[in-house]
Amino acid sequence: QEQGISQQALAEKTAKDKACMTNLMANLEKKGWIMRQEAPNDRRNRLVYLTPAGEEISDRVRPLIKDFYTQTGQLMGIENLNACSNQLETLYEIFNQF
């Protein structure tokens, strides 16, 4: 959703470690779906942009993901879904302590 987001921010949002995110970005770049550029204010930081091909994939996948979440919510119920999400956040925080 954000053009020019840093790899670090993506790693944090997806709970991926730096090595995993670097490999993932390299694969997406090979497919032509993203491009990475050095941040103008910090050359160590890489910013990620969707290419036109990446935008096309995103436009096709986004409705499928939305439908998936809608169906999951209907099957689980919003209260159970929220409780599960809260438990996963707690588990993530616990794991980050190690």
mmCIF file of N, CA, C and O in Angstrom:
data_model
loop_
_atom_site.group_PDB
_atom_site.id
_atom_site.type_symbol
_atom_site.label_atom_id
_atom_site.label_comp_id
_atom_site.label_asym_id
_atom_site.label_seq_id
_atom_site.Cartn_x
_atom_site.Cartn_y
_atom_site.Cartn_z
ATOM 1 N N GLN A 1 0.815 -1.204 0.000
ATOM 2 C CA GLN A 1 0.000 0.000 0.000
ATOM 3 C C GLN A 1 0.852 1.258 0.000
ATOM 4 O O GLN A 1 0.357 2.309 -0.329
ATOM 5 N N GLU A 2 2.111 1.139 0.392
ATOM 6 C CA GLU A 2 2.996 2.309 0.453
ATOM 7 C C GLU A 2 4.113 2.156 -0.562
ATOM 8 O O GLU A 2 4.926 1.252 -0.452
ATOM 9 N N GLN A 3 4.160 3.044 -1.526
ATOM 10 C CA GLN A 3 5.294 3.053 -2.445
ATOM 11 C C GLN A 3 6.470 3.707 -1.729
ATOM 12 O O GLN A 3 6.322 4.719 -1.053
ATOM 13 N N GLY A 4 7.638 3.104 -1.860
ATOM 14 C CA GLY A 4 8.824 3.662 -1.231
ATOM 15 C C GLY A 4 8.965 3.311 0.233
ATOM 16 O O GLY A 4 9.658 3.992 0.973
ATOM 17 N N ILE A 5 8.336 2.222 0.653
ATOM 18 C CA ILE A 5 8.466 1.782 2.045
ATOM 19 C C ILE A 5 9.832 1.101 2.200
ATOM 20 O O ILE A 5 10.337 0.487 1.262
ATOM 21 N N SER A 6 10.406 1.210 3.359
ATOM 22 C CA SER A 6 11.717 0.595 3.574
ATOM 23 C C SER A 6 11.576 -0.911 3.780
ATOM 24 O O SER A 6 10.543 -1.392 4.251
ATOM 25 N N GLN A 7 12.632 -1.634 3.420
ATOM 26 C CA GLN A 7 12.630 -3.074 3.659
ATOM 27 C C GLN A 7 12.476 -3.360 5.138
ATOM 28 O O GLN A 7 11.804 -4.315 5.531
ATOM 29 N N GLN A 8 13.087 -2.523 5.981
ATOM 30 C CA GLN A 8 12.993 -2.714 7.432
ATOM 31 C C GLN A 8 11.543 -2.601 7.900
ATOM 32 O O GLN A 8 11.070 -3.412 8.697
ATOM 33 N N ALA A 9 10.821 -1.606 7.399
ATOM 34 C CA ALA A 9 9.415 -1.433 7.786
ATOM 35 C C ALA A 9 8.586 -2.625 7.316
ATOM 36 O O ALA A 9 7.710 -3.102 8.039
ATOM 37 N N LEU A 10 8.867 -3.114 6.100
ATOM 38 C CA LEU A 10 8.151 -4.295 5.615
ATOM 39 C C LEU A 10 8.444 -5.509 6.482
ATOM 40 O O LEU A 10 7.538 -6.291 6.784
ATOM 41 N N ALA A 11 9.700 -5.662 6.876
ATOM 42 C CA ALA A 11 10.072 -6.791 7.739
ATOM 43 C C ALA A 11 9.309 -6.723 9.057
ATOM 44 O O ALA A 11 8.799 -7.739 9.545
ATOM 45 N N GLU A 12 9.213 -5.536 9.628
ATOM 46 C CA GLU A 12 8.500 -5.372 10.894
ATOM 47 C C GLU A 12 7.013 -5.650 10.730
ATOM 48 O O GLU A 12 6.396 -6.301 11.580
ATOM 49 N N LYS A 13 6.408 -5.169 9.639
ATOM 50 C CA LYS A 13 4.977 -5.360 9.424
ATOM 51 C C LYS A 13 4.612 -6.807 9.142
ATOM 52 O O LYS A 13 3.485 -7.220 9.396
ATOM 53 N N THR A 14 5.564 -7.569 8.602
ATOM 54 C CA THR A 14 5.284 -8.959 8.240
ATOM 55 C C THR A 14 5.935 -9.954 9.185
ATOM 56 O O THR A 14 5.837 -11.154 8.970
ATOM 57 N N ALA A 15 6.609 -9.463 10.217
ATOM 58 C CA ALA A 15 7.286 -10.306 11.209
ATOM 59 C C ALA A 15 8.309 -11.235 10.550
ATOM 60 O O ALA A 15 8.430 -12.401 10.900
ATOM 61 N N LYS A 16 9.037 -10.697 9.576
ATOM 62 C CA LYS A 16 10.093 -11.450 8.892
ATOM 63 C C LYS A 16 11.440 -10.919 9.349
ATOM 64 O O LYS A 16 11.602 -9.721 9.572
ATOM 65 N N ASP A 17 12.417 -11.813 9.464
ATOM 66 C CA ASP A 17 13.743 -11.335 9.817
ATOM 67 C C ASP A 17 14.416 -10.729 8.582
ATOM 68 O O ASP A 17 13.929 -10.882 7.460
ATOM 69 N N LYS A 18 15.531 -10.045 8.825
ATOM 70 C CA LYS A 18 16.193 -9.295 7.757
ATOM 71 C C LYS A 18 16.635 -10.193 6.603
ATOM 72 O O LYS A 18 16.434 -9.855 5.435
ATOM 73 N N ALA A 19 17.203 -11.345 6.913
ATOM 74 C CA ALA A 19 17.679 -12.260 5.869
ATOM 75 C C ALA A 19 16.524 -12.784 5.020
ATOM 76 O O ALA A 19 16.615 -12.832 3.790
ATOM 77 N N CYS A 20 15.452 -13.159 5.672
ATOM 78 C CA CYS A 20 14.272 -13.660 4.967
ATOM 79 C C CYS A 20 13.690 -12.572 4.053
ATOM 80 O O CYS A 20 13.349 -12.829 2.902
ATOM 81 N N MET A 21 13.605 -11.356 4.577
ATOM 82 C CA MET A 21 13.049 -10.259 3.793
ATOM 83 C C MET A 21 13.939 -9.940 2.595
ATOM 84 O O MET A 21 13.441 -9.687 1.498
ATOM 85 N N THR A 22 15.254 -9.991 2.779
ATOM 86 C CA THR A 22 16.173 -9.725 1.676
ATOM 87 C C THR A 22 15.989 -10.758 0.568
ATOM 88 O O THR A 22 15.923 -10.400 -0.613
ATOM 89 N N ASN A 23 15.886 -12.033 0.940
ATOM 90 C CA ASN A 23 15.656 -13.087 -0.058
ATOM 91 C C ASN A 23 14.318 -12.915 -0.762
ATOM 92 O O ASN A 23 14.224 -13.069 -1.981
ATOM 93 N N LEU A 24 13.287 -12.602 -0.007
ATOM 94 C CA LEU A 24 11.965 -12.392 -0.579
ATOM 95 C C LEU A 24 11.983 -11.227 -1.573
ATOM 96 O O LEU A 24 11.468 -11.339 -2.692
ATOM 97 N N MET A 25 12.613 -10.127 -1.184
ATOM 98 C CA MET A 25 12.689 -8.965 -2.067
ATOM 99 C C MET A 25 13.480 -9.279 -3.340
ATOM 100 O O MET A 25 13.112 -8.846 -4.430
ATOM 101 N N ALA A 26 14.555 -10.057 -3.200
ATOM 102 C CA ALA A 26 15.358 -10.431 -4.370
ATOM 103 C C ALA A 26 14.519 -11.254 -5.352
ATOM 104 O O ALA A 26 14.582 -11.032 -6.568
ATOM 105 N N ASN A 27 13.718 -12.179 -4.823
ATOM 106 C CA ASN A 27 12.858 -12.989 -5.688
ATOM 107 C C ASN A 27 11.790 -12.153 -6.372
ATOM 108 O O ASN A 27 11.513 -12.340 -7.561
ATOM 109 N N LEU A 28 11.181 -11.234 -5.644
ATOM 110 C CA LEU A 28 10.159 -10.373 -6.243
ATOM 111 C C LEU A 28 10.769 -9.440 -7.294
ATOM 112 O O LEU A 28 10.145 -9.154 -8.320
ATOM 113 N N GLU A 29 11.992 -9.011 -7.041
ATOM 114 C CA GLU A 29 12.685 -8.154 -7.992
ATOM 115 C C GLU A 29 13.008 -8.936 -9.275
ATOM 116 O O GLU A 29 12.850 -8.408 -10.382
ATOM 117 N N LYS A 30 13.430 -10.187 -9.145
ATOM 118 C CA LYS A 30 13.717 -11.028 -10.317
ATOM 119 C C LYS A 30 12.475 -11.225 -11.174
ATOM 120 O O LYS A 30 12.562 -11.313 -12.395
ATOM 121 N N LYS A 31 11.323 -11.314 -10.523
ATOM 122 C CA LYS A 31 10.064 -11.481 -11.258
ATOM 123 C C LYS A 31 9.598 -10.175 -11.900
ATOM 124 O O LYS A 31 8.660 -10.177 -12.683
ATOM 125 N N GLY A 32 10.241 -9.083 -11.528
ATOM 126 C CA GLY A 32 9.866 -7.788 -12.093
ATOM 127 C C GLY A 32 8.683 -7.136 -11.415
ATOM 128 O O GLY A 32 8.073 -6.226 -11.965
ATOM 129 N N TRP A 33 8.359 -7.588 -10.202
ATOM 130 C CA TRP A 33 7.200 -7.050 -9.498
ATOM 131 C C TRP A 33 7.542 -5.870 -8.600
ATOM 132 O O TRP A 33 6.655 -5.089 -8.242
ATOM 133 N N ILE A 34 8.803 -5.789 -8.183
ATOM 134 C CA ILE A 34 9.238 -4.652 -7.367
ATOM 135 C C ILE A 34 10.566 -4.137 -7.892
ATOM 136 O O ILE A 34 11.250 -4.810 -8.670
ATOM 137 N N MET A 35 10.920 -2.941 -7.431
ATOM 138 C CA MET A 35 12.279 -2.435 -7.621
ATOM 139 C C MET A 35 12.700 -1.836 -6.290
ATOM 140 O O MET A 35 11.873 -1.356 -5.513
ATOM 141 N N ARG A 36 14.006 -1.931 -6.018
ATOM 142 C CA ARG A 36 14.553 -1.396 -4.771
ATOM 143 C C ARG A 36 15.543 -0.303 -5.119
ATOM 144 O O ARG A 36 16.311 -0.420 -6.067
ATOM 145 N N GLN A 37 15.503 0.758 -4.321
ATOM 146 C CA GLN A 37 16.425 1.878 -4.505
ATOM 147 C C GLN A 37 16.981 2.284 -3.149
ATOM 148 O O GLN A 37 16.306 2.150 -2.127
ATOM 149 N N GLU A 38 18.203 2.808 -3.160
ATOM 150 C CA GLU A 38 18.779 3.329 -1.921
ATOM 151 C C GLU A 38 17.962 4.529 -1.465
ATOM 152 O O GLU A 38 17.530 5.344 -2.275
ATOM 153 N N ALA A 39 17.772 4.635 -0.169
ATOM 154 C CA ALA A 39 17.097 5.806 0.393
ATOM 155 C C ALA A 39 18.016 7.013 0.225
ATOM 156 O O ALA A 39 19.226 6.899 0.455
ATOM 157 N N PRO A 40 17.477 8.152 -0.175
ATOM 158 C CA PRO A 40 18.333 9.321 -0.399
ATOM 159 C C PRO A 40 19.049 9.806 0.856
ATOM 160 O O PRO A 40 20.165 10.313 0.783
ATOM 161 N N ASN A 41 18.456 9.602 2.022
ATOM 162 C CA ASN A 41 19.056 10.097 3.262
ATOM 163 C C ASN A 41 19.863 9.043 4.017
ATOM 164 O O ASN A 41 20.504 9.348 5.011
ATOM 165 N N ASP A 42 19.815 7.770 3.544
ATOM 166 C CA ASP A 42 20.554 6.690 4.210
ATOM 167 C C ASP A 42 20.817 5.597 3.191
ATOM 168 O O ASP A 42 19.936 4.808 2.882
ATOM 169 N N ARG A 43 22.034 5.532 2.689
ATOM 170 C CA ARG A 43 22.367 4.598 1.615
ATOM 171 C C ARG A 43 22.273 3.140 2.042
ATOM 172 O O ARG A 43 22.171 2.257 1.206
ATOM 173 N N ARG A 44 22.293 2.883 3.353
ATOM 174 C CA ARG A 44 22.166 1.510 3.836
ATOM 175 C C ARG A 44 20.728 1.019 3.762
ATOM 176 O O ARG A 44 20.473 -0.173 3.800
ATOM 177 N N ASN A 45 19.791 1.931 3.684
ATOM 178 C CA ASN A 45 18.373 1.602 3.686
ATOM 179 C C ASN A 45 17.877 1.475 2.247
ATOM 180 O O ASN A 45 18.158 2.324 1.416
ATOM 181 N N ARG A 46 17.140 0.409 1.963
ATOM 182 C CA ARG A 46 16.587 0.193 0.628
ATOM 183 C C ARG A 46 15.088 0.442 0.664
ATOM 184 O O ARG A 46 14.380 -0.080 1.524
ATOM 185 N N LEU A 47 14.609 1.237 -0.278
ATOM 186 C CA LEU A 47 13.177 1.510 -0.387
ATOM 187 C C LEU A 47 12.591 0.627 -1.477
ATOM 188 O O LEU A 47 13.205 0.395 -2.511
ATOM 189 N N VAL A 48 11.382 0.149 -1.251
ATOM 190 C CA VAL A 48 10.737 -0.806 -2.145
ATOM 191 C C VAL A 48 9.568 -0.138 -2.855
ATOM 192 O O VAL A 48 8.749 0.531 -2.223
ATOM 193 N N TYR A 49 9.527 -0.331 -4.169
ATOM 194 C CA TYR A 49 8.459 0.215 -5.000
ATOM 195 C C TYR A 49 7.866 -0.898 -5.854
ATOM 196 O O TYR A 49 8.597 -1.737 -6.373
ATOM 197 N N LEU A 50 6.551 -0.896 -6.017
ATOM 198 C CA LEU A 50 5.928 -1.815 -6.962
ATOM 199 C C LEU A 50 6.175 -1.310 -8.377
ATOM 200 O O LEU A 50 6.074 -0.116 -8.639
ATOM 201 N N THR A 51 6.480 -2.226 -9.266
ATOM 202 C CA THR A 51 6.588 -1.892 -10.681
ATOM 203 C C THR A 51 5.175 -1.937 -11.276
ATOM 204 O O THR A 51 4.233 -2.398 -10.607
ATOM 205 N N PRO A 52 4.987 -1.499 -12.515
ATOM 206 C CA PRO A 52 3.661 -1.653 -13.135
ATOM 207 C C PRO A 52 3.181 -3.118 -13.124
ATOM 208 O O PRO A 52 2.000 -3.371 -12.866
ATOM 209 N N ALA A 53 4.097 -4.064 -13.354
ATOM 210 C CA ALA A 53 3.712 -5.478 -13.299
ATOM 211 C C ALA A 53 3.303 -5.862 -11.873
ATOM 212 O O ALA A 53 2.358 -6.631 -11.677
ATOM 213 N N GLY A 54 4.004 -5.325 -10.887
ATOM 214 C CA GLY A 54 3.660 -5.577 -9.493
ATOM 215 C C GLY A 54 2.313 -4.984 -9.125
ATOM 216 O O GLY A 54 1.529 -5.594 -8.383
ATOM 217 N N GLU A 55 2.021 -3.806 -9.650
ATOM 218 C CA GLU A 55 0.712 -3.172 -9.401
ATOM 219 C C GLU A 55 -0.401 -4.019 -10.008
ATOM 220 O O GLU A 55 -1.461 -4.176 -9.407
ATOM 221 N N GLU A 56 -0.134 -4.574 -11.190
ATOM 222 C CA GLU A 56 -1.137 -5.412 -11.839
ATOM 223 C C GLU A 56 -1.422 -6.663 -11.002
ATOM 224 O O GLU A 56 -2.582 -7.027 -10.788
ATOM 225 N N ILE A 57 -0.369 -7.308 -10.508
ATOM 226 C CA ILE A 57 -0.538 -8.476 -9.640
ATOM 227 C C ILE A 57 -1.304 -8.078 -8.381
ATOM 228 O O ILE A 57 -2.224 -8.769 -7.945
ATOM 229 N N SER A 58 -0.924 -6.959 -7.796
ATOM 230 C CA SER A 58 -1.583 -6.475 -6.580
ATOM 231 C C SER A 58 -3.077 -6.247 -6.828
ATOM 232 O O SER A 58 -3.915 -6.628 -6.010
ATOM 233 N N ASP A 59 -3.400 -5.637 -7.959
ATOM 234 C CA ASP A 59 -4.806 -5.376 -8.284
ATOM 235 C C ASP A 59 -5.602 -6.665 -8.460
ATOM 236 O O ASP A 59 -6.785 -6.716 -8.138
ATOM 237 N N ARG A 60 -4.947 -7.706 -8.965
ATOM 238 C CA ARG A 60 -5.639 -8.987 -9.149
ATOM 239 C C ARG A 60 -5.777 -9.749 -7.840
ATOM 240 O O ARG A 60 -6.771 -10.439 -7.609
ATOM 241 N N VAL A 61 -4.772 -9.647 -6.966
ATOM 242 C CA VAL A 61 -4.755 -10.430 -5.737
ATOM 243 C C VAL A 61 -5.579 -9.784 -4.623
ATOM 244 O O VAL A 61 -6.205 -10.482 -3.822
ATOM 245 N N ARG A 62 -5.582 -8.455 -4.575
ATOM 246 C CA ARG A 62 -6.263 -7.747 -3.483
ATOM 247 C C ARG A 62 -7.711 -8.200 -3.279
ATOM 248 O O ARG A 62 -8.118 -8.480 -2.141
ATOM 249 N N PRO A 63 -8.545 -8.324 -4.337
ATOM 250 C CA PRO A 63 -9.923 -8.788 -4.110
ATOM 251 C C PRO A 63 -9.987 -10.223 -3.566
ATOM 252 O O PRO A 63 -10.872 -10.545 -2.775
ATOM 253 N N LEU A 64 -9.053 -11.064 -3.975
ATOM 254 C CA LEU A 64 -9.031 -12.437 -3.472
ATOM 255 C C LEU A 64 -8.726 -12.463 -1.977
ATOM 256 O O LEU A 64 -9.342 -13.224 -1.221
ATOM 257 N N ILE A 65 -7.765 -11.638 -1.574
ATOM 258 C CA ILE A 65 -7.417 -11.571 -0.153
ATOM 259 C C ILE A 65 -8.580 -11.016 0.662
ATOM 260 O O ILE A 65 -8.917 -11.538 1.724
ATOM 261 N N LYS A 66 -9.223 -9.971 0.134
ATOM 262 C CA LYS A 66 -10.373 -9.381 0.840
ATOM 263 C C LYS A 66 -11.485 -10.426 1.000
ATOM 264 O O LYS A 66 -12.070 -10.562 2.074
ATOM 265 N N ASP A 67 -11.736 -11.182 -0.062
ATOM 266 C CA ASP A 67 -12.760 -12.224 -0.010
ATOM 267 C C ASP A 67 -12.386 -13.305 1.007
ATOM 268 O O ASP A 67 -13.226 -13.790 1.758
ATOM 269 N N PHE A 68 -11.104 -13.672 1.046
ATOM 270 C CA PHE A 68 -10.622 -14.662 1.996
ATOM 271 C C PHE A 68 -10.899 -14.203 3.428
ATOM 272 O O PHE A 68 -11.409 -14.967 4.251
ATOM 273 N N TYR A 69 -10.566 -12.942 3.732
ATOM 274 C CA TYR A 69 -10.791 -12.420 5.083
ATOM 275 C C TYR A 69 -12.280 -12.321 5.392
ATOM 276 O O TYR A 69 -12.710 -12.598 6.518
ATOM 277 N N THR A 70 -13.079 -11.967 4.412
ATOM 278 C CA THR A 70 -14.525 -11.889 4.620
ATOM 279 C C THR A 70 -15.089 -13.266 4.957
ATOM 280 O O THR A 70 -15.853 -13.421 5.919
ATOM 281 N N GLN A 71 -14.696 -14.267 4.179
ATOM 282 C CA GLN A 71 -15.186 -15.630 4.426
ATOM 283 C C GLN A 71 -14.691 -16.164 5.766
ATOM 284 O O GLN A 71 -15.440 -16.826 6.491
ATOM 285 N N THR A 72 -13.444 -15.875 6.099
ATOM 286 C CA THR A 72 -12.902 -16.319 7.383
ATOM 287 C C THR A 72 -13.685 -15.695 8.529
ATOM 288 O O THR A 72 -14.036 -16.373 9.498
ATOM 289 N N GLY A 73 -13.956 -14.412 8.411
ATOM 290 C CA GLY A 73 -14.738 -13.722 9.442
ATOM 291 C C GLY A 73 -16.129 -14.300 9.588
ATOM 292 O O GLY A 73 -16.639 -14.445 10.699
ATOM 293 N N GLN A 74 -16.745 -14.653 8.469
ATOM 294 C CA GLN A 74 -18.091 -15.230 8.518
ATOM 295 C C GLN A 74 -18.072 -16.616 9.166
ATOM 296 O O GLN A 74 -18.969 -16.957 9.938
ATOM 297 N N LEU A 75 -17.055 -17.403 8.850
ATOM 298 C CA LEU A 75 -16.989 -18.763 9.392
ATOM 299 C C LEU A 75 -16.580 -18.786 10.864
ATOM 300 O O LEU A 75 -17.100 -19.584 11.645
ATOM 301 N N MET A 76 -15.647 -17.921 11.239
ATOM 302 C CA MET A 76 -15.162 -17.907 12.629
ATOM 303 C C MET A 76 -15.998 -17.022 13.528
ATOM 304 O O MET A 76 -16.042 -17.231 14.728
ATOM 305 N N GLY A 77 -16.583 -16.022 12.964
ATOM 306 C CA GLY A 77 -17.258 -15.014 13.765
ATOM 307 C C GLY A 77 -16.247 -13.945 14.160
ATOM 308 O O GLY A 77 -15.082 -14.250 14.437
ATOM 309 N N ILE A 78 -16.676 -12.711 14.156
ATOM 310 C CA ILE A 78 -15.765 -11.589 14.388
ATOM 311 C C ILE A 78 -15.141 -11.637 15.776
ATOM 312 O O ILE A 78 -13.961 -11.307 15.942
ATOM 313 N N GLU A 79 -15.899 -12.076 16.776
ATOM 314 C CA GLU A 79 -15.346 -12.141 18.133
ATOM 315 C C GLU A 79 -14.211 -13.154 18.229
ATOM 316 O O GLU A 79 -13.161 -12.873 18.818
ATOM 317 N N ASN A 80 -14.406 -14.328 17.649
ATOM 318 C CA ASN A 80 -13.350 -15.345 17.662
ATOM 319 C C ASN A 80 -12.148 -14.890 16.845
ATOM 320 O O ASN A 80 -11.000 -15.145 17.221
ATOM 321 N N LEU A 81 -12.404 -14.234 15.730
ATOM 322 C CA LEU A 81 -11.320 -13.733 14.894
ATOM 323 C C LEU A 81 -10.496 -12.686 15.634
ATOM 324 O O LEU A 81 -9.264 -12.715 15.604
ATOM 325 N N ASN A 82 -11.166 -11.784 16.324
ATOM 326 C CA ASN A 82 -10.457 -10.763 17.107
ATOM 327 C C ASN A 82 -9.671 -11.393 18.254
ATOM 328 O O ASN A 82 -8.536 -11.002 18.533
ATOM 329 N N ALA A 83 -10.262 -12.372 18.935
ATOM 330 C CA ALA A 83 -9.565 -13.055 20.030
ATOM 331 C C ALA A 83 -8.327 -13.775 19.513
ATOM 332 O O ALA A 83 -7.252 -13.702 20.122
ATOM 333 N N CYS A 84 -8.455 -14.428 18.380
ATOM 334 C CA CYS A 84 -7.320 -15.130 17.774
ATOM 335 C C CYS A 84 -6.218 -14.138 17.401
ATOM 336 O O CYS A 84 -5.035 -14.384 17.663
ATOM 337 N N SER A 85 -6.609 -13.022 16.828
ATOM 338 C CA SER A 85 -5.644 -11.987 16.446
ATOM 339 C C SER A 85 -4.909 -11.452 17.675
ATOM 340 O O SER A 85 -3.685 -11.287 17.654
ATOM 341 N N ASN A 86 -5.641 -11.216 18.745
ATOM 342 C CA ASN A 86 -5.023 -10.730 19.986
ATOM 343 C C ASN A 86 -4.044 -11.748 20.556
ATOM 344 O O ASN A 86 -2.962 -11.386 21.033
ATOM 345 N N GLN A 87 -4.413 -13.024 20.512
ATOM 346 C CA GLN A 87 -3.526 -14.068 21.016
ATOM 347 C C GLN A 87 -2.256 -14.165 20.169
ATOM 348 O O GLN A 87 -1.155 -14.351 20.694
ATOM 349 N N LEU A 88 -2.399 -14.032 18.863
ATOM 350 C CA LEU A 88 -1.225 -14.071 17.994
ATOM 351 C C LEU A 88 -0.303 -12.879 18.248
ATOM 352 O O LEU A 88 0.924 -13.021 18.239
ATOM 353 N N GLU A 89 -0.879 -11.705 18.501
ATOM 354 C CA GLU A 89 -0.063 -10.527 18.835
ATOM 355 C C GLU A 89 0.696 -10.750 20.139
ATOM 356 O O GLU A 89 1.875 -10.407 20.245
ATOM 357 N N THR A 90 0.032 -11.332 21.120
ATOM 358 C CA THR A 90 0.691 -11.636 22.399
ATOM 359 C C THR A 90 1.827 -12.632 22.183
ATOM 360 O O THR A 90 2.929 -12.449 22.716
ATOM 361 N N LEU A 91 1.581 -13.663 21.401
ATOM 362 C CA LEU A 91 2.603 -14.656 21.100
ATOM 363 C C LEU A 91 3.794 -14.014 20.380
ATOM 364 O O LEU A 91 4.951 -14.287 20.711
ATOM 365 N N TYR A 92 3.520 -13.130 19.446
ATOM 366 C CA TYR A 92 4.577 -12.416 18.722
ATOM 367 C C TYR A 92 5.432 -11.593 19.695
ATOM 368 O O TYR A 92 6.657 -11.605 19.625
ATOM 369 N N GLU A 93 4.789 -10.896 20.618
ATOM 370 C CA GLU A 93 5.518 -10.096 21.615
ATOM 371 C C GLU A 93 6.380 -10.982 22.507
ATOM 372 O O GLU A 93 7.513 -10.628 22.838
ATOM 373 N N ILE A 94 5.850 -12.135 22.892
ATOM 374 C CA ILE A 94 6.621 -13.074 23.727
ATOM 375 C C ILE A 94 7.851 -13.562 22.975
ATOM 376 O O ILE A 94 8.957 -13.582 23.501
ATOM 377 N N PHE A 95 7.663 -13.967 21.723
ATOM 378 C CA PHE A 95 8.777 -14.464 20.923
ATOM 379 C C PHE A 95 9.847 -13.397 20.699
ATOM 380 O O PHE A 95 11.021 -13.715 20.592
ATOM 381 N N ASN A 96 9.452 -12.155 20.624
ATOM 382 C CA ASN A 96 10.412 -11.069 20.407
ATOM 383 C C ASN A 96 11.255 -10.777 21.640
ATOM 384 O O ASN A 96 12.227 -10.034 21.573
ATOM 385 N N GLN A 97 10.884 -11.342 22.772
ATOM 386 C CA GLN A 97 11.667 -11.151 23.988
ATOM 387 C C GLN A 97 12.919 -12.019 24.013
ATOM 388 O O GLN A 97 13.828 -11.780 24.785
ATOM 389 N N PHE A 98 12.962 -13.041 23.164
ATOM 390 C CA PHE A 98 14.106 -13.976 23.168
ATOM 391 C C PHE A 98 15.196 -13.511 22.246
ATOM 392 O O PHE A 98 15.183 -13.102 21.245
#
